[in-house]
Amino acid sequence: MKKRNIIENVYWLGAIDWDRRLFDSLIPLPDGTSYNSYLIIGSEKTILIDTVDPKMSELLLTQLKDVKKIDYIISHHTEQDHSGTIPVVLKKYPSAKVIATEKGKEMLVDHLLISPEKIQIVEDKEELSLGNKTLKFIHTPWVHWPETMVSYLVEDKILFSCDFFGSHVATTDLYVRDEGLVYEAAQRYFAEIMMPFSNIIRKNIDKIKDLDIQLIAPSHGPIYDKPSFIIDAYKDWISDTPKNVVVIPFVSMHGSTRAMVEYLTNALAQKGVKVHQFDLAVVDIGKLAITLIDAATVILGTSTVHAGPHPLAVYATYLLNALKPKIKLISVIGSYGWYTKTIEQVVSMVPKLKGVEIVEPVYIKGYPKEEDFKALDAMAEKIAEKHKELNLF
Ligand code: FEO
């Protein structure tokens, strides 16, 4: 892809990674992704905003072929999908300075082995003049690492947001045109990497709320020419109030746990509670994470393996604890053969879910019997009551 003009003297550069299916060896990318870089040519200074994943460095260099000088490379975020090509760009433009937050500088030295004297620190709200254009830096930690910042091109009203507001989508659309696709991709991105920092993200949104923004240019996915589309979505995702939703991630070895999950799903649905059920043996973990954004309740379904939860349930529980969704209720259902310590082990794995109420688990020996289904009815009743108490209906 060649560089693309956004407005006069502001260009999209970057790489579209159509085939990437996994990020950080963890996060599924069903729609691929892009690494967006931006070139701004001011009357005095030329700057490059972020770079691309190092495996696609050549594409960026090709796009920069006719660019004679770069004065500054802005590093919003040290993660290698954005900063990994900075050393290559510095080789081509040896007099360029890299601009980062103080923490960003430390991390660029640690992770990219960039010489500290090449890096200039910018403070929160500091401005950089390019002559006829001004770039203002706004520190926005934890979107996605502690060093992250965004920048605002004052005269043209463009916010360059890096991971913040990004979506993992490979597309030739320069601007968001398929809102459904981008919404889900941005939601997946938020759920997987930003949800644990919802409180800090709220503060970051406050920091940009008074800017007059015409375009949000993230470093993944298309540019937002209707900024409220993604800002409003983020406001919804970071809200403290969950929705009338139960998520049931489960794994069943011989059908007993599955029978309980099916029964509970139906019992909840009959009471007007929305349920998302995920078989952990085949789940897209990103879809599961998305549903956790709104969930008020999580019920883990697991068989017993060697006296504890099934390893797939351990994985899901670990993620639940790490992602810290705003859930209010949690419990476990499932079945064991002759002995189990599953409940104790699952409860010990979620120390970060402070203040979450534990509903009496239904953990039974063998295949569920009449009294077990009654216990599941009682669980469904308790969940529906609590959701009503929380005004989620
Ligand atoms: Fe797109 Fe946190 O890197």
CSV table of C-alpha atoms and ligand atoms in Angstrom, one decimal:
chain,number,residue,atom,x,y,z
A,1,MET,CA,0.0,0.0,0.0
A,2,LYS,CA,1.3,3.5,-0.9
A,3,LYS,CA,1.1,6.4,1.4
A,4,ARG,CA,-2.4,8.0,1.5
A,5,ASN,CA,-3.3,11.7,1.8
A,6,ILE,CA,-5.5,12.6,4.7
A,7,ILE,CA,-5.4,16.4,4.4
A,8,GLU,CA,-2.8,18.6,2.9
A,9,ASN,CA,0.7,17.6,4.3
A,10,VAL,CA,-0.7,14.9,6.6
A,11,TYR,CA,-0.4,11.4,5.3
A,12,TRP,CA,-1.3,7.8,6.4
A,13,LEU,CA,1.6,5.5,6.1
A,14,GLY,CA,1.9,2.0,7.5
A,15,ALA,CA,1.3,-1.7,6.8
A,16,ILE,CA,-1.9,-3.7,6.6
A,17,ASP,CA,-1.3,-7.2,8.1
A,18,TRP,CA,-4.1,-9.1,6.5
A,19,ASP,CA,-3.0,-12.5,7.6
A,20,ARG,CA,-2.0,-12.0,11.2
A,21,ARG,CA,-4.2,-14.2,13.4
A,22,LEU,CA,-2.6,-13.8,16.9
A,23,PHE,CA,-1.3,-10.8,18.8
A,24,ASP,CA,1.2,-11.1,21.8
A,25,SER,CA,0.9,-14.9,21.2
A,26,LEU,CA,-2.4,-14.6,23.0
A,27,ILE,CA,-5.1,-12.4,21.4
A,28,PRO,CA,-7.0,-13.8,18.4
A,29,LEU,CA,-7.2,-11.4,15.4
A,30,PRO,CA,-10.0,-12.8,13.3
A,31,ASP,CA,-9.9,-9.7,11.0
A,32,GLY,CA,-6.1,-9.2,10.8
A,33,THR,CA,-4.8,-5.7,11.8
A,34,SER,CA,-2.8,-2.7,10.6
A,35,TYR,CA,0.1,-0.7,12.0
A,36,ASN,CA,-0.6,2.9,11.1
A,37,SER,CA,2.1,5.5,11.0
A,38,TYR,CA,1.5,9.1,10.0
A,39,LEU,CA,3.7,11.7,8.3
A,40,ILE,CA,3.2,15.4,9.0
A,41,ILE,CA,5.0,18.0,6.9
A,42,GLY,CA,5.1,21.3,8.6
A,43,SER,CA,6.7,24.5,7.1
A,44,GLU,CA,9.8,23.9,9.2
A,45,LYS,CA,9.8,20.4,10.6
A,46,THR,CA,8.7,17.0,9.4
A,47,ILE,CA,7.6,14.4,11.8
A,48,LEU,CA,6.7,10.7,11.6
A,49,ILE,CA,4.2,9.4,14.1
A,50,ASP,CA,4.9,5.9,15.3
A,51,THR,CA,6.2,3.2,12.9
A,52,VAL,CA,5.2,-0.4,12.1
A,53,ASP,CA,5.8,-3.9,13.3
A,54,PRO,CA,9.5,-4.7,12.5
A,55,LYS,CA,8.5,-7.6,10.2
A,56,MET,CA,7.0,-5.0,7.9
A,57,SER,CA,9.7,-2.3,8.1
A,58,GLU,CA,10.4,-2.5,4.4
A,59,LEU,CA,6.9,-1.3,3.5
A,60,LEU,CA,7.4,1.8,5.6
A,61,LEU,CA,10.8,2.5,4.1
A,62,THR,CA,9.3,2.3,0.6
A,63,GLN,CA,6.6,4.8,1.6
A,64,LEU,CA,9.4,7.1,2.9
A,65,LYS,CA,11.5,6.8,-0.3
A,66,ASP,CA,10.8,10.4,-1.4
A,67,VAL,CA,10.9,11.9,2.1
A,68,LYS,CA,14.2,13.8,2.3
A,69,LYS,CA,14.2,14.6,6.0
A,70,ILE,CA,12.5,13.7,9.2
A,71,ASP,CA,13.2,15.8,12.2
A,72,TYR,CA,11.2,13.9,14.8
A,73,ILE,CA,9.8,10.4,15.3
A,74,ILE,CA,7.0,10.5,17.8
A,75,SER,CA,6.9,7.3,19.9
A,76,HIS,CA,3.5,7.2,21.5
A,77,HIS,CA,4.0,3.7,22.8
A,78,THR,CA,7.0,1.4,23.0
A,79,GLU,CA,5.3,-1.9,22.1
A,80,GLN,CA,7.1,-3.3,19.1
A,81,ASP,CA,4.2,-3.1,16.7
A,82,HIS,CA,4.6,0.7,16.8
A,83,SER,CA,8.2,1.3,17.8
A,84,GLY,CA,9.9,-1.8,16.3
A,85,THR,CA,10.9,0.0,13.1
A,86,ILE,CA,12.2,3.2,14.9
A,87,PRO,CA,15.8,1.9,14.8
A,88,VAL,CA,15.5,1.3,11.0
A,89,VAL,CA,14.1,4.8,10.5
A,90,LEU,CA,16.8,6.3,12.6
A,91,LYS,CA,19.4,4.7,10.3
A,92,LYS,CA,17.8,6.3,7.3
A,93,TYR,CA,17.5,9.7,9.1
A,94,PRO,CA,20.4,9.8,11.6
A,95,SER,CA,19.7,13.4,12.7
A,96,ALA,CA,16.1,12.7,13.7
A,97,LYS,CA,15.1,12.8,17.4
A,98,VAL,CA,12.7,10.4,19.0
A,99,ILE,CA,10.1,12.0,21.1
A,100,ALA,CA,8.5,10.0,24.0
A,101,THR,CA,7.3,10.4,27.6
A,102,GLU,CA,9.9,9.9,30.4
A,103,LYS,CA,8.8,6.3,30.9
A,104,GLY,CA,8.7,5.8,27.1
A,105,LYS,CA,12.3,6.9,26.9
A,106,GLU,CA,13.3,4.3,29.5
A,107,MET,CA,11.4,1.6,27.7
A,108,LEU,CA,12.7,2.5,24.3
A,109,VAL,CA,16.2,2.1,25.7
A,110,ASP,CA,15.3,-1.2,27.4
A,111,HIS,CA,13.3,-2.8,24.6
A,112,LEU,CA,14.6,-1.3,21.3
A,113,LEU,CA,18.2,-0.6,22.5
A,114,ILE,CA,17.9,3.0,21.2
A,115,SER,CA,20.6,5.2,22.4
A,116,PRO,CA,19.3,7.6,25.2
A,117,GLU,CA,20.8,10.7,23.6
A,118,LYS,CA,18.5,10.1,20.5
A,119,ILE,CA,15.4,10.5,22.7
A,120,GLN,CA,13.8,13.7,23.8
A,121,ILE,CA,11.3,13.6,26.6
A,122,VAL,CA,8.0,15.6,26.4
A,123,GLU,CA,5.9,16.6,29.4
A,124,ASP,CA,2.2,16.3,29.6
A,125,LYS,CA,0.5,19.1,27.5
A,126,GLU,CA,3.8,20.2,26.0
A,127,GLU,CA,3.7,21.5,22.4
A,128,LEU,CA,6.1,21.1,19.5
A,129,SER,CA,6.0,23.6,16.7
A,130,LEU,CA,6.5,22.3,13.2
A,131,GLY,CA,6.3,25.9,11.8
A,132,ASN,CA,2.8,26.3,10.6
A,133,LYS,CA,1.5,23.3,12.6
A,134,THR,CA,1.6,22.5,16.3
A,135,LEU,CA,1.6,19.1,17.9
A,136,LYS,CA,0.4,18.9,21.5
A,137,PHE,CA,1.3,15.8,23.6
A,138,ILE,CA,-1.1,14.5,26.2
A,139,HIS,CA,0.1,11.8,28.5
A,140,THR,CA,-2.4,8.9,28.6
A,141,PRO,CA,-0.9,6.1,30.6
A,142,TRP,CA,-2.1,2.5,30.3
A,143,VAL,CA,-3.5,2.6,26.8
A,144,HIS,CA,-1.8,0.2,26.6
A,145,TRP,CA,1.4,0.3,28.6
A,146,PRO,CA,2.4,2.7,31.4
A,147,GLU,CA,4.3,5.0,29.1
A,148,THR,CA,1.6,5.7,26.5
A,149,MET,CA,0.7,9.2,25.3
A,150,VAL,CA,-1.4,10.6,22.4
A,151,SER,CA,-0.8,13.8,20.4
A,152,TYR,CA,-3.2,16.4,18.9
A,153,LEU,CA,-2.5,18.3,15.8
A,154,VAL,CA,-3.9,21.7,16.9
A,155,GLU,CA,-4.5,23.5,13.6
A,156,ASP,CA,-6.0,20.4,11.8
A,157,LYS,CA,-7.9,19.0,14.9
A,158,ILE,CA,-6.5,15.5,14.5
A,159,LEU,CA,-5.9,13.3,17.5
A,160,PHE,CA,-3.3,10.6,17.0
A,161,SER,CA,-4.2,8.0,19.6
A,162,CYS,CA,-2.0,5.0,18.9
A,163,ASP,CA,-3.6,1.9,20.7
A,164,PHE,CA,-6.2,4.1,22.4
A,165,PHE,CA,-9.4,3.8,20.3
A,166,GLY,CA,-7.7,1.3,18.0
A,167,SER,CA,-9.3,-1.7,16.3
A,168,HIS,CA,-7.6,-4.8,14.9
A,169,VAL,CA,-9.0,-4.7,11.4
A,170,ALA,CA,-7.2,-5.1,8.1
A,171,THR,CA,-9.0,-3.0,5.5
A,172,THR,CA,-8.4,-0.7,2.6
A,173,ASP,CA,-10.9,1.8,4.1
A,174,LEU,CA,-8.9,4.8,5.2
A,175,TYR,CA,-11.9,5.9,7.3
A,176,VAL,CA,-14.4,3.8,9.3
A,177,ARG,CA,-17.0,2.7,6.7
A,178,ASP,CA,-18.2,-0.6,8.1
A,179,GLU,CA,-19.2,0.5,11.6
A,180,GLY,CA,-20.3,-2.9,12.8
A,181,LEU,CA,-17.0,-4.5,11.9
A,182,VAL,CA,-14.9,-1.8,13.5
A,183,TYR,CA,-17.1,-1.6,16.6
A,184,GLU,CA,-16.6,-5.2,17.4
A,185,ALA,CA,-12.9,-5.1,16.6
A,186,ALA,CA,-12.4,-2.0,18.8
A,187,GLN,CA,-14.5,-3.7,21.6
A,188,ARG,CA,-12.5,-6.8,21.4
A,189,TYR,CA,-9.3,-4.7,21.6
A,190,PHE,CA,-10.6,-2.8,24.6
A,191,ALA,CA,-11.7,-6.0,26.4
A,192,GLU,CA,-8.5,-7.8,25.9
A,193,ILE,CA,-6.0,-5.1,26.8
A,194,MET,CA,-7.6,-2.1,28.3
A,195,MET,CA,-10.5,-3.4,30.5
A,196,PRO,CA,-8.3,-3.8,33.6
A,197,PHE,CA,-7.4,-0.1,33.4
A,198,SER,CA,-11.0,1.2,33.0
A,199,ASN,CA,-10.5,3.7,35.9
A,200,ILE,CA,-7.4,5.2,34.3
A,201,ILE,CA,-9.1,5.2,30.9
A,202,ARG,CA,-11.9,7.3,32.3
A,203,LYS,CA,-9.3,9.9,33.4
A,204,ASN,CA,-7.7,9.7,29.9
A,205,ILE,CA,-11.0,10.4,28.3
A,206,ASP,CA,-11.4,13.4,30.6
A,207,LYS,CA,-8.1,14.7,29.4
A,208,ILE,CA,-9.2,14.9,25.8
A,209,LYS,CA,-12.8,15.8,26.3
A,210,ASP,CA,-12.3,19.6,25.7
A,211,LEU,CA,-10.4,19.1,22.5
A,212,ASP,CA,-12.1,20.0,19.3
A,213,ILE,CA,-11.5,16.7,17.5
A,214,GLN,CA,-12.4,16.2,13.8
A,215,LEU,CA,-10.5,13.0,13.2
A,216,ILE,CA,-9.1,10.3,15.5
A,217,ALA,CA,-6.2,8.6,13.8
A,218,PRO,CA,-5.3,5.4,15.8
A,219,SER,CA,-2.4,3.2,15.1
A,220,HIS,CA,-4.5,0.1,14.4
A,221,GLY,CA,-7.6,0.1,12.1
A,222,PRO,CA,-9.2,2.8,10.1
A,223,ILE,CA,-9.4,6.5,11.0
A,224,TYR,CA,-12.6,7.8,12.8
A,225,ASP,CA,-14.1,10.7,10.9
A,226,LYS,CA,-17.0,10.6,13.4
A,227,PRO,CA,-15.0,10.7,16.6
A,228,SER,CA,-18.1,10.4,18.8
A,229,PHE,CA,-18.7,6.9,17.4
A,230,ILE,CA,-15.7,5.5,19.3
A,231,ILE,CA,-15.6,8.0,22.2
A,232,ASP,CA,-19.2,7.2,23.1
A,233,ALA,CA,-18.4,3.4,22.8
A,234,TYR,CA,-15.5,3.8,25.2
A,235,LYS,CA,-17.7,5.7,27.6
A,236,ASP,CA,-20.2,2.9,27.6
A,237,TRP,CA,-17.5,0.2,28.1
A,238,ILE,CA,-15.8,1.9,31.0
A,239,SER,CA,-19.1,2.7,32.8
A,240,ASP,CA,-19.4,1.1,36.3
A,241,THR,CA,-22.8,-0.3,35.6
A,242,PRO,CA,-23.0,-3.8,34.1
A,243,LYS,CA,-25.9,-5.0,32.0
A,244,ASN,CA,-28.4,-7.8,32.6
A,245,VAL,CA,-26.0,-10.3,31.3
A,246,VAL,CA,-24.6,-13.6,32.6
A,247,VAL,CA,-21.5,-15.2,31.0
A,248,ILE,CA,-21.0,-18.9,31.4
A,249,PRO,CA,-17.6,-20.2,30.2
A,250,PHE,CA,-17.6,-23.9,30.7
A,251,VAL,CA,-15.8,-27.2,29.9
A,252,SER,CA,-17.4,-30.6,30.2
A,253,MET,CA,-15.6,-33.9,29.8
A,254,HIS,CA,-18.5,-36.3,29.8
A,255,GLY,CA,-21.6,-34.2,29.5
A,256,SER,CA,-22.7,-33.8,33.1
A,257,THR,CA,-21.4,-30.2,33.4
A,258,ARG,CA,-22.8,-29.4,29.9
A,259,ALA,CA,-26.2,-30.6,31.0
A,260,MET,CA,-26.1,-28.3,34.0
A,261,VAL,CA,-24.9,-25.4,31.9
A,262,GLU,CA,-27.8,-25.9,29.4
A,263,TYR,CA,-30.3,-26.1,32.2
A,264,LEU,CA,-29.0,-23.0,33.9
A,265,THR,CA,-28.9,-21.1,30.6
A,266,ASN,CA,-32.5,-21.9,30.0
A,267,ALA,CA,-33.6,-21.1,33.6
A,268,LEU,CA,-32.0,-17.7,33.3
A,269,ALA,CA,-33.4,-17.0,29.9
A,270,GLN,CA,-36.9,-17.8,31.2
A,271,LYS,CA,-36.4,-15.1,33.8
A,272,GLY,CA,-35.4,-12.5,31.2
A,273,VAL,CA,-31.7,-12.7,31.8
A,274,LYS,CA,-29.4,-12.6,28.8
A,275,VAL,CA,-26.8,-15.4,28.7
A,276,HIS,CA,-23.6,-15.9,26.8
A,277,GLN,CA,-22.5,-19.5,26.9
A,278,PHE,CA,-18.9,-20.5,25.8
A,279,ASP,CA,-17.5,-24.0,25.5
A,280,LEU,CA,-13.9,-23.4,26.4
A,281,ALA,CA,-12.7,-26.3,24.2
A,282,VAL,CA,-13.6,-24.3,21.1
A,283,VAL,CA,-14.0,-20.7,22.3
A,284,ASP,CA,-12.6,-17.6,20.6
A,285,ILE,CA,-11.2,-16.0,23.8
A,286,GLY,CA,-11.7,-12.6,22.3
A,287,LYS,CA,-15.5,-13.1,22.0
A,288,LEU,CA,-15.6,-14.3,25.6
A,289,ALA,CA,-13.7,-11.1,26.6
A,290,ILE,CA,-16.1,-8.9,24.8
A,291,THR,CA,-19.1,-10.3,26.7
A,292,LEU,CA,-17.3,-9.7,30.0
A,293,ILE,CA,-17.4,-5.9,29.3
A,294,ASP,CA,-21.1,-5.8,30.1
A,295,ALA,CA,-21.6,-8.9,32.3
A,296,ALA,CA,-23.1,-8.6,35.8
A,297,THR,CA,-22.5,-12.3,36.6
A,298,VAL,CA,-20.0,-15.0,35.6
A,299,ILE,CA,-20.8,-18.6,36.3
A,300,LEU,CA,-17.8,-20.9,35.6
A,301,GLY,CA,-18.8,-24.5,34.5
A,302,THR,CA,-16.1,-27.1,35.0
A,303,SER,CA,-15.5,-30.8,35.4
A,304,THR,CA,-12.9,-31.9,37.9
A,305,VAL,CA,-9.5,-33.0,36.7
A,306,HIS,CA,-7.1,-34.4,39.4
A,307,ALA,CA,-9.2,-33.0,42.2
A,308,GLY,CA,-9.2,-29.4,40.7
A,309,PRO,CA,-10.7,-27.4,37.9
A,310,HIS,CA,-10.1,-28.5,34.3
A,311,PRO,CA,-7.0,-26.8,32.8
A,312,LEU,CA,-9.2,-24.9,30.3
A,313,ALA,CA,-11.3,-23.6,33.2
A,314,VAL,CA,-8.0,-22.6,35.0
A,315,TYR,CA,-7.1,-20.6,31.9
A,316,ALA,CA,-10.5,-18.8,31.7
A,317,THR,CA,-10.4,-18.1,35.5
A,318,TYR,CA,-6.9,-16.6,35.2
A,319,LEU,CA,-8.1,-14.3,32.4
A,320,LEU,CA,-11.1,-13.3,34.3
A,321,ASN,CA,-9.0,-12.3,37.3
A,322,ALA,CA,-6.5,-10.4,35.0
A,323,LEU,CA,-9.2,-8.6,33.0
A,324,LYS,CA,-11.1,-7.4,36.2
A,325,PRO,CA,-14.5,-6.9,34.6
A,326,LYS,CA,-17.2,-5.0,36.5
A,327,ILE,CA,-19.1,-8.1,37.5
A,328,LYS,CA,-21.1,-8.2,40.7
A,329,LEU,CA,-21.7,-12.0,41.1
A,330,ILE,CA,-19.7,-15.1,40.5
A,331,SER,CA,-20.1,-18.8,41.0
A,332,VAL,CA,-19.1,-22.3,39.9
A,333,ILE,CA,-21.2,-25.2,38.6
A,334,GLY,CA,-20.1,-28.6,37.5
A,335,SER,CA,-19.5,-32.2,38.3
A,336,TYR,CA,-16.8,-34.4,39.8
A,337,GLY,CA,-16.3,-38.2,39.8
A,338,TRP,CA,-15.3,-39.1,43.4
A,339,TYR,CA,-13.4,-36.2,45.0
A,340,THR,CA,-12.9,-32.5,44.3
A,341,LYS,CA,-11.3,-29.3,45.6
A,342,THR,CA,-12.4,-27.4,42.6
A,343,ILE,CA,-14.5,-24.7,44.4
A,344,GLU,CA,-11.7,-23.8,46.8
A,345,GLN,CA,-9.1,-23.6,44.0
A,346,VAL,CA,-11.3,-21.5,41.7
A,347,VAL,CA,-12.1,-19.0,44.5
A,348,SER,CA,-8.4,-18.7,45.4
A,349,MET,CA,-7.7,-17.8,41.7
A,350,VAL,CA,-9.7,-14.5,41.6
A,351,PRO,CA,-8.1,-12.3,44.3
A,352,LYS,CA,-8.5,-9.2,42.0
A,353,LEU,CA,-12.3,-9.5,41.9
A,354,LYS,CA,-12.8,-7.6,45.1
A,355,GLY,CA,-16.3,-7.0,46.4
A,356,VAL,CA,-17.8,-9.6,44.0
A,357,GLU,CA,-20.5,-11.7,45.7
A,358,ILE,CA,-20.2,-15.5,45.5
A,359,VAL,CA,-23.4,-17.2,44.8
A,360,GLU,CA,-23.7,-20.7,46.4
A,361,PRO,CA,-22.0,-23.0,43.9
A,362,VAL,CA,-23.8,-26.1,42.5
A,363,TYR,CA,-21.0,-28.7,42.3
A,364,ILE,CA,-22.2,-32.2,42.2
A,365,LYS,CA,-21.1,-35.9,42.0
A,366,GLY,CA,-21.8,-37.5,38.7
A,367,TYR,CA,-24.7,-36.7,36.4
A,368,PRO,CA,-27.2,-34.0,37.7
A,369,LYS,CA,-30.3,-35.3,39.4
A,370,GLU,CA,-33.6,-33.7,40.3
A,371,GLU,CA,-32.3,-32.0,43.4
A,372,ASP,CA,-29.3,-30.6,41.4
A,373,PHE,CA,-31.7,-29.1,38.8
A,374,LYS,CA,-33.6,-27.5,41.7
A,375,ALA,CA,-30.4,-26.1,43.0
A,376,LEU,CA,-29.7,-24.6,39.6
A,377,ASP,CA,-33.3,-23.1,39.6
A,378,ALA,CA,-32.4,-21.5,42.9
A,379,MET,CA,-29.2,-20.1,41.5
A,380,ALA,CA,-31.0,-18.6,38.5
A,381,GLU,CA,-33.6,-17.1,40.9
A,382,LYS,CA,-30.8,-15.6,43.0
A,383,ILE,CA,-29.1,-14.1,40.0
A,384,ALA,CA,-32.3,-12.6,38.6
A,385,GLU,CA,-33.2,-11.1,42.0
A,386,LYS,CA,-29.8,-9.6,42.3
A,387,HIS,CA,-29.9,-8.1,38.7
A,388,LYS,CA,-33.3,-6.6,39.6
A,389,GLU,CA,-31.8,-5.1,42.8
A,390,LEU,CA,-29.1,-3.5,40.7
A,391,ASN,CA,-31.8,-2.1,38.3
A,392,LEU,CA,-30.4,-4.0,35.4
A,393,PHE,CA,-33.8,-5.1,34.0
B,1,FEO,FE1,-0.5,-1.8,19.3
B,1,FEO,FE2,0.1,-2.1,22.6
B,1,FEO,O1,0.5,-2.2,20.8
